[in-house]
PDB file of C-alpha atoms in Angstrom:
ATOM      1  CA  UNK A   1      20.821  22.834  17.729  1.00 74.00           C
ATOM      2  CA  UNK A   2      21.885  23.242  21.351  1.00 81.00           C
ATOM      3  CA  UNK A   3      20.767  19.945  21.934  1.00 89.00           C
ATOM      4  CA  UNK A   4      23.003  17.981  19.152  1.00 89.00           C
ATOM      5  CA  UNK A   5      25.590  19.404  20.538  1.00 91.00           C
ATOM      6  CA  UNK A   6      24.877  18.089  23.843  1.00 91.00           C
ATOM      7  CA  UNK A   7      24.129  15.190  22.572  1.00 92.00           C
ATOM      8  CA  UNK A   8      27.604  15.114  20.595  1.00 92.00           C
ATOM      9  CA  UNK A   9      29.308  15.914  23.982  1.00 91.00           C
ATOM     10  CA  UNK A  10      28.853  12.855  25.297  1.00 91.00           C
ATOM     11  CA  UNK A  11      30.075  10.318  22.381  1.00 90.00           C
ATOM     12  CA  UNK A  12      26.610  10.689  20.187  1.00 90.00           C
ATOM     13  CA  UNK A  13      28.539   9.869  16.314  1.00 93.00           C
ATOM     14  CA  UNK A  14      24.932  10.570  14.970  1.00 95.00           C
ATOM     15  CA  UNK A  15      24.061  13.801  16.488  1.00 93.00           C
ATOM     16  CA  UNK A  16      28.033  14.771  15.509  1.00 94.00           C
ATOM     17  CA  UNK A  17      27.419  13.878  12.069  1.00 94.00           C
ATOM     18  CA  UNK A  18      24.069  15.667  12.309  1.00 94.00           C
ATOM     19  CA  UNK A  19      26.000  18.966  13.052  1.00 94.00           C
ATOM     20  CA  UNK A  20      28.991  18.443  10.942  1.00 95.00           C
ATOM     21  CA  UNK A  21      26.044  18.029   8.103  1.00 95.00           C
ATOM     22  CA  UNK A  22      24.727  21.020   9.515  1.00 94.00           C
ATOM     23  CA  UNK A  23      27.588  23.730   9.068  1.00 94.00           C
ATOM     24  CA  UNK A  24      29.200  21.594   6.157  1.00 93.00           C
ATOM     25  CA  UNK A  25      28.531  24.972   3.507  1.00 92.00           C
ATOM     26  CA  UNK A  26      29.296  26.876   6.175  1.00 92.00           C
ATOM     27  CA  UNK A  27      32.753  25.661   6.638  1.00 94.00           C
ATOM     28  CA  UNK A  28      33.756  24.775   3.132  1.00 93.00           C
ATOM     29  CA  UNK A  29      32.587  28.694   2.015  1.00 90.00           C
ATOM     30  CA  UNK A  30      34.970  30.126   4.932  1.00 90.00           C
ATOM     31  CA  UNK A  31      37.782  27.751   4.222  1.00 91.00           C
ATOM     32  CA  UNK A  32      37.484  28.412   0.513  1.00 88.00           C
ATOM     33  CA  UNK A  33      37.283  32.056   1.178  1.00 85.00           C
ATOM     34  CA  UNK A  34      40.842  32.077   3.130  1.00 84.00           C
ATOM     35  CA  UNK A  35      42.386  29.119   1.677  1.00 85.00           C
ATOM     36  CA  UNK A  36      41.680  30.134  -1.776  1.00 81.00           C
ATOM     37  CA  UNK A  37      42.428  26.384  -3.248  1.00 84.00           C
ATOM     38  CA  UNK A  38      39.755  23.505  -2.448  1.00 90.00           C
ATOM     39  CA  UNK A  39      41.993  21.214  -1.870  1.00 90.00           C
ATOM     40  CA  UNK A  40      43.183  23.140   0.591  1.00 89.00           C
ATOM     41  CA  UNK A  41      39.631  23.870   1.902  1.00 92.00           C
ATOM     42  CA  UNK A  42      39.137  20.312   2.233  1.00 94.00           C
ATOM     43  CA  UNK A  43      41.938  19.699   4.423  1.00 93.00           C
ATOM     44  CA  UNK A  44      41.246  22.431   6.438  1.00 94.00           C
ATOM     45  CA  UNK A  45      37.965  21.304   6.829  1.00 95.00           C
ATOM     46  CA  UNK A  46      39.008  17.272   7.886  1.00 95.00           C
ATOM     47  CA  UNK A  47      41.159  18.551  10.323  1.00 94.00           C
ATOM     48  CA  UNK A  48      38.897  20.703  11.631  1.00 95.00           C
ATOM     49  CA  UNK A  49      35.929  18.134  12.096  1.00 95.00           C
ATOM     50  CA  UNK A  50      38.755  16.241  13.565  1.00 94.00           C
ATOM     51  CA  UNK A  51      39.795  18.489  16.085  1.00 95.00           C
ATOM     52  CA  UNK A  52      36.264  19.113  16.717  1.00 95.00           C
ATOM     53  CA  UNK A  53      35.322  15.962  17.513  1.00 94.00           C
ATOM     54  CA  UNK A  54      37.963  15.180  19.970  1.00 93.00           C
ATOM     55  CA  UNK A  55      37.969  18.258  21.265  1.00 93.00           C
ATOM     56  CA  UNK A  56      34.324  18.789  21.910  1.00 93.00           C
ATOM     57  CA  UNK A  57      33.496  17.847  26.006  1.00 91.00           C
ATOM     58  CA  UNK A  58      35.808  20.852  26.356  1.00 90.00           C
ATOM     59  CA  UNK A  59      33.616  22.839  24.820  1.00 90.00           C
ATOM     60  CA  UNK A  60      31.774  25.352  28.007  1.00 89.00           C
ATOM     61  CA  UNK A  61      28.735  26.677  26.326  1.00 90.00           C
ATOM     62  CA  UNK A  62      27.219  24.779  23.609  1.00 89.00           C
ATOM     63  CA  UNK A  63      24.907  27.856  22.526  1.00 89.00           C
ATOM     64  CA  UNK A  64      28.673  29.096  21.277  1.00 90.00           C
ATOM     65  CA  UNK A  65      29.348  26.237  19.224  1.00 93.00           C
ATOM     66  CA  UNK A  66      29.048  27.422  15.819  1.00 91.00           C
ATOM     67  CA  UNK A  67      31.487  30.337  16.854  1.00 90.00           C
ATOM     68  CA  UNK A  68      33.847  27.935  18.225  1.00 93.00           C
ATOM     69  CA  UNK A  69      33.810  26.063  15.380  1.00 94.00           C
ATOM     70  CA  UNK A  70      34.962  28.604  13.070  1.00 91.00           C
ATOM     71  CA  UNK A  71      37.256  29.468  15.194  1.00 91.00           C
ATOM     72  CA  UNK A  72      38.965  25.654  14.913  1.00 94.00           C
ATOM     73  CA  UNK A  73      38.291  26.413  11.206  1.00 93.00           C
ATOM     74  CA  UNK A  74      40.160  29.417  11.214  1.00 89.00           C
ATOM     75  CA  UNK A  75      43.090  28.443  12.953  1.00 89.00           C
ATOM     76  CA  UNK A  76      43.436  25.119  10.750  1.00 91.00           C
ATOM     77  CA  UNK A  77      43.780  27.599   7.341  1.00 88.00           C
ATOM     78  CA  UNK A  78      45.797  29.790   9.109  1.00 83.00           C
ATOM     79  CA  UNK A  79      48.163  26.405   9.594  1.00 82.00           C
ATOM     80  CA  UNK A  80      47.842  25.796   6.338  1.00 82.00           C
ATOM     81  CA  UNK A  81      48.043  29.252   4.830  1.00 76.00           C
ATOM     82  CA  UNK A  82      51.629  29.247   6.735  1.00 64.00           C
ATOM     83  CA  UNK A  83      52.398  25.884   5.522  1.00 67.00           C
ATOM     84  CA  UNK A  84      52.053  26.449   1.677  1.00 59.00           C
ATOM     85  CA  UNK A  85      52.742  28.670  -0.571  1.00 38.00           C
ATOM     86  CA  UNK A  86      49.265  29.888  -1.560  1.00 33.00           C
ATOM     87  CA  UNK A  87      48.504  32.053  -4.825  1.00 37.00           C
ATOM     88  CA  UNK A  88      45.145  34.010  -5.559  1.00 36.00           C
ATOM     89  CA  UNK A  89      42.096  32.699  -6.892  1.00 37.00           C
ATOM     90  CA  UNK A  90      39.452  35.252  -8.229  1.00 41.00           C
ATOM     91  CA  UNK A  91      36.624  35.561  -6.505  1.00 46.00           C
ATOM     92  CA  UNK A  92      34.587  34.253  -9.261  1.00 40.00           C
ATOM     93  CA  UNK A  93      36.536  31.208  -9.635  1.00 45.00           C
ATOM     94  CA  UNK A  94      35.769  30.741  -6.003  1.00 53.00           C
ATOM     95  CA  UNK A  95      32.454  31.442  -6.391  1.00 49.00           C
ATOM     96  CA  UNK A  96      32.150  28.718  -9.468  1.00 42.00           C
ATOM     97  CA  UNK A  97      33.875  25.989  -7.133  1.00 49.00           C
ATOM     98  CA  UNK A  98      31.284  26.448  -4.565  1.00 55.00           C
ATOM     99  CA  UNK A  99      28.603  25.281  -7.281  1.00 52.00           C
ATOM    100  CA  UNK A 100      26.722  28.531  -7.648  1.00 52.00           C
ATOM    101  CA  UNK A 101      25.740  29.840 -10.935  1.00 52.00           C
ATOM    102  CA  UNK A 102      26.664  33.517 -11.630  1.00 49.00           C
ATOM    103  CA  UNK A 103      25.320  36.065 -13.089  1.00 55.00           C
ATOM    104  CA  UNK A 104      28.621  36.702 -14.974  1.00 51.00           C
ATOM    105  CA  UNK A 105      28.419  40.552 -15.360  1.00 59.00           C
ATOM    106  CA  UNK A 106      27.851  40.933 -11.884  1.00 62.00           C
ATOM    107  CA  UNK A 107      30.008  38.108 -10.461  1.00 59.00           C
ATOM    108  CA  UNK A 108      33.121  39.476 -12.531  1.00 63.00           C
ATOM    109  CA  UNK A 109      32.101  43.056 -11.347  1.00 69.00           C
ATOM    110  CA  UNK A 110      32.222  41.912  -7.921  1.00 72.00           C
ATOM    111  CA  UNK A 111      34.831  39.473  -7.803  1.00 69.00           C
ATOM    112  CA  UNK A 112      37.351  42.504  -9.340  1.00 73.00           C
ATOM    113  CA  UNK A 113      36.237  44.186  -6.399  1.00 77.00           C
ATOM    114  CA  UNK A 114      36.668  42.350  -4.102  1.00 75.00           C
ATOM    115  CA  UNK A 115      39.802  40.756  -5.464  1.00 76.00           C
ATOM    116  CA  UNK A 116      41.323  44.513  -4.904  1.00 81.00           C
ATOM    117  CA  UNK A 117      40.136  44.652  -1.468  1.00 83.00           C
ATOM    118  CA  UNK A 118      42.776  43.502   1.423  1.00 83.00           C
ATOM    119  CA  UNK A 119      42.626  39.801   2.794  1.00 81.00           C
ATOM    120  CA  UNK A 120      41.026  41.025   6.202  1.00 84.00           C
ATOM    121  CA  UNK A 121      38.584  43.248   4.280  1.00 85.00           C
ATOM    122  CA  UNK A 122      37.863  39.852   2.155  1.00 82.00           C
ATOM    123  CA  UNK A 123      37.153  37.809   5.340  1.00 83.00           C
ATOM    124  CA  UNK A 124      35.255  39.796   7.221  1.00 85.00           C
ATOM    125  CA  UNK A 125      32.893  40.596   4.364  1.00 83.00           C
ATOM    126  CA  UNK A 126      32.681  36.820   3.298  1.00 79.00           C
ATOM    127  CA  UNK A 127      31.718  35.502   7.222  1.00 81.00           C
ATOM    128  CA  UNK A 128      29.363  37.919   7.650  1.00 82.00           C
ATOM    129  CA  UNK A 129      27.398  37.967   4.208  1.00 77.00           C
ATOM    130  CA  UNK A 130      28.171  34.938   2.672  1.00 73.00           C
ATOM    131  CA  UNK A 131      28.530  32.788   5.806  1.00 73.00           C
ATOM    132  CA  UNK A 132      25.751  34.530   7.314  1.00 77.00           C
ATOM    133  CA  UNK A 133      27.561  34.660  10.875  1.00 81.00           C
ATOM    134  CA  UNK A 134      26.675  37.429  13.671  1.00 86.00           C
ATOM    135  CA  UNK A 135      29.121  40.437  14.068  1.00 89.00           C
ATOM    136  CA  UNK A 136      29.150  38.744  17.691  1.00 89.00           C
ATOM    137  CA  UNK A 137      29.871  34.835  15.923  1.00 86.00           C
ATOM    138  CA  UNK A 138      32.283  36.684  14.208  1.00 87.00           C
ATOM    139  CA  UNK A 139      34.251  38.766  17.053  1.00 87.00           C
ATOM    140  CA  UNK A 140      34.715  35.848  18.945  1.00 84.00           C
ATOM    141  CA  UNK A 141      35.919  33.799  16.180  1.00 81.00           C
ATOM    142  CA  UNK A 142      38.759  35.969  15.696  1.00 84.00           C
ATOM    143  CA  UNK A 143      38.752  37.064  18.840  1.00 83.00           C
ATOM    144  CA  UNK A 144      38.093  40.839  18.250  1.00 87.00           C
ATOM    145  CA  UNK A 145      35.537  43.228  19.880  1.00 92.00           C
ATOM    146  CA  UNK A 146      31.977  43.474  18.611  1.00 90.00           C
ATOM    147  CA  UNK A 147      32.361  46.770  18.049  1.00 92.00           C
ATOM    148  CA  UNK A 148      35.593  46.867  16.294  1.00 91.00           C
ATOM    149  CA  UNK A 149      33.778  43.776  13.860  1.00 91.00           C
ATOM    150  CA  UNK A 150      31.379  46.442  12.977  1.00 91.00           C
ATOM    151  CA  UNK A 151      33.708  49.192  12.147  1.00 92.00           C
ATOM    152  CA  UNK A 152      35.611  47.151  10.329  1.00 90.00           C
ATOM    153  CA  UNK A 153      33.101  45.827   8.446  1.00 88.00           C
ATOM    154  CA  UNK A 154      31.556  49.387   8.172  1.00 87.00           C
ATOM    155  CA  UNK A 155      35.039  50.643   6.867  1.00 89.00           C
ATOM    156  CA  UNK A 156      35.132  47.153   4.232  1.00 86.00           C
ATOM    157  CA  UNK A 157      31.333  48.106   2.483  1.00 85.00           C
ATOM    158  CA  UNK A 158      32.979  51.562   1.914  1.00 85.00           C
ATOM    159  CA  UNK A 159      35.803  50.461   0.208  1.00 85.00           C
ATOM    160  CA  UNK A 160      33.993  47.481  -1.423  1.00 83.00           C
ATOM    161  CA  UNK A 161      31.326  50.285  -2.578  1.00 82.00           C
ATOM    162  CA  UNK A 162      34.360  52.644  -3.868  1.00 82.00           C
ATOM    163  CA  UNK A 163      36.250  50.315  -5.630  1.00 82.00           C
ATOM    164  CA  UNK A 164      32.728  48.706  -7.278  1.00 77.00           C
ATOM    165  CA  UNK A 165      31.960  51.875  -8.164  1.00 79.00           C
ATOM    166  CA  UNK A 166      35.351  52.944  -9.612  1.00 79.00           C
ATOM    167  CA  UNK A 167      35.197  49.706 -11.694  1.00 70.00           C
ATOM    168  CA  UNK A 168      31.390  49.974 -12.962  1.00 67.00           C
ATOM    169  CA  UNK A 169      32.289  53.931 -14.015  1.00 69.00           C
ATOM    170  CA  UNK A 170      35.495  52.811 -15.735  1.00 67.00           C
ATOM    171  CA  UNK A 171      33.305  49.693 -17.678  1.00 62.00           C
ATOM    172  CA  UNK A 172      30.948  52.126 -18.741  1.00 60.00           C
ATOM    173  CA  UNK A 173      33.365  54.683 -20.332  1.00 63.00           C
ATOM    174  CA  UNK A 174      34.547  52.102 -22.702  1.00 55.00           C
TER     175      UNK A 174
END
């Protein structure tokens, strides 16, 4: 991967395209995941590519690219976050725009869940299990310690495993 992006340093449209390809899920999951509206996913997502592209010979260690991607990423929804009044998806509804196919117990267990959980809690659970990105990627995306990404996210499965709980006891009672 390194070497796309060296490639893509100096002016190589292919090997960009190649790594845009790349991350493409990547980027539209965490935009959709903040953003909570794909159209607002997608333009978070063109101007990041944008901004990515013209901003890439700045870029100091390309074995950090992914991270500093995200971090463009992030920055462009926070933009747009700002910029528009945003309301709340569910998670399933999320979930359903990013193609997958549910298992509709679970997903509506889950997506109550996590729908109760707080924005940060949301994030930080989504980059590093559904974007599959490093408590490292993601401490220097949003510019936090490692350590305080993995208490965070420690302190997240707790209350993502107390409120799931909560809900399954409560579905069962009925």
């Amino acid at each position: 991967m390194t070497d796309l992006v060296k490639r893509a340093k100096k002016g190589d449209k292919e090997a960009f395209i190649l790594l845009m390809d790349h991350h493409r899920q990547m980027l539209y999951n965490t935009a959709l995941l903040v953003l909570h509206r794909e159209d607002d996913a997608l333009d978070a997502i063109q101007d990041t590519i944008l901004a990515c592209w013209e901003n890439l010979p700045s870029l100091q260690k390309d074995r950090y690219f992914k991270t500093w991607l995200v971090r463009i990423l992030l920055n462009k929804c926070y933009r747009i976050s700002a910029q528009r009044s945003l309301y709340a998806h569910s998670q399933l509804e999320e979930t359903l725009l990013a193609g997958e196919q549910p298992d509709w117990d679970q997903s509506l267990d889950v997506a109550s869940a996590l729908q109760a959980m707080g924005e940060q809690d949301r994030l930080l659970l989504g980059l590093f299990y559904f974007d599959r990105l490093s408590t490292r990627e993601i401490a220097q995306a949003l510019g936090l310690s490692e350590s305080c990404v993995r208490q965070r996210l420690h302190r997240g499965r707790k209350r993502f495993q107390a409120i799931y709980t909560e809900k399954e006891e409560l579905c069962h009672e009925k």
